[in-house]
Amino acid sequence: MGDCWRSFASQNYFDPHGVFLSVVWSGPLLIIATIILINSLFSLCYMIVRWKRAELRHRARLARESNKQD
């Protein structure tokens, strides 16, 4: 493609190092991967908060039950 760019373009976007193709193909993939990572981190934080709340409720219930038995 680097040699035949005149047949379909007015400028040579295909540099020898492949920066143009890297940006065109890798750019959207990196953006999607970043969005997935951020979404995963938010989900993980939400699940940790739910788990800790459930743990605290469970400890409080155990403390109440042990106080009732005493």
Coordinates of C-alpha atoms in Angstrom, one line a residue:
M1 CA 0.0 0.0 0.0
G2 CA 2.9 2.4 0.7
D3 CA 3.9 2.3 -3.0
C4 CA 0.4 2.6 -4.6
W5 CA -1.0 5.5 -2.5
R6 CA -1.4 7.8 -5.6
S7 CA -4.2 5.6 -7.0
F8 CA -6.6 6.3 -4.1
A9 CA -5.3 9.3 -2.1
S10 CA -3.9 12.8 -2.7
Q11 CA -1.4 12.6 0.2
N12 CA 0.9 9.7 1.3
Y13 CA -0.4 8.7 4.7
F14 CA 1.5 5.5 4.7
D15 CA 4.8 6.4 6.2
P16 CA 7.6 3.8 6.5
H17 CA 7.2 3.4 10.2
G18 CA 3.5 2.6 10.0
V19 CA 2.3 5.4 12.3
F20 CA -0.8 6.1 10.3
L21 CA -2.0 2.5 10.2
S22 CA -1.2 2.1 13.9
V23 CA -3.3 5.2 14.8
V24 CA -6.2 4.2 12.5
W25 CA -6.4 0.6 13.7
S26 CA -5.0 0.8 17.3
G27 CA -6.6 4.1 18.3
P28 CA -10.2 2.9 18.5
L29 CA -9.1 -0.3 20.1
L30 CA -7.2 1.6 22.8
I31 CA -10.2 3.9 23.4
I32 CA -12.5 0.9 23.8
A33 CA -10.0 -0.9 26.1
T34 CA -9.8 2.2 28.2
I35 CA -13.6 2.4 28.5
I36 CA -13.8 -1.3 29.4
L37 CA -11.1 -0.8 32.1
I38 CA -12.8 2.2 33.6
N39 CA -16.2 0.4 33.6
S40 CA -14.5 -2.6 35.3
L41 CA -13.0 -0.5 38.0
F42 CA -16.3 1.2 38.7
S43 CA -18.0 -2.2 38.9
L44 CA -15.3 -3.5 41.2
C45 CA -15.7 -0.5 43.5
Y46 CA -19.5 -0.9 43.6
M47 CA -19.1 -4.7 44.4
I48 CA -16.6 -4.0 47.1
V49 CA -19.0 -1.5 48.7
R50 CA -21.9 -4.0 48.5
W51 CA -19.7 -6.7 50.0
K52 CA -18.5 -4.5 52.9
R53 CA -22.0 -3.4 53.7
A54 CA -23.2 -7.0 53.8
E55 CA -20.3 -7.9 56.0
L56 CA -21.1 -5.1 58.4
R57 CA -24.8 -6.0 58.5
H58 CA -23.8 -9.6 59.2
R59 CA -21.4 -8.6 62.0
A60 CA -24.2 -6.4 63.5
R61 CA -26.7 -9.2 63.3
L62 CA -24.2 -11.6 65.1
A63 CA -23.6 -9.0 67.8
R64 CA -27.3 -8.5 68.3
E65 CA -27.9 -12.3 68.5
S66 CA -25.0 -12.7 71.0
N67 CA -26.4 -9.9 73.1
K68 CA -29.9 -11.5 73.2
Q69 CA -28.4 -14.8 74.2
D70 CA -26.5 -13.3 77.1

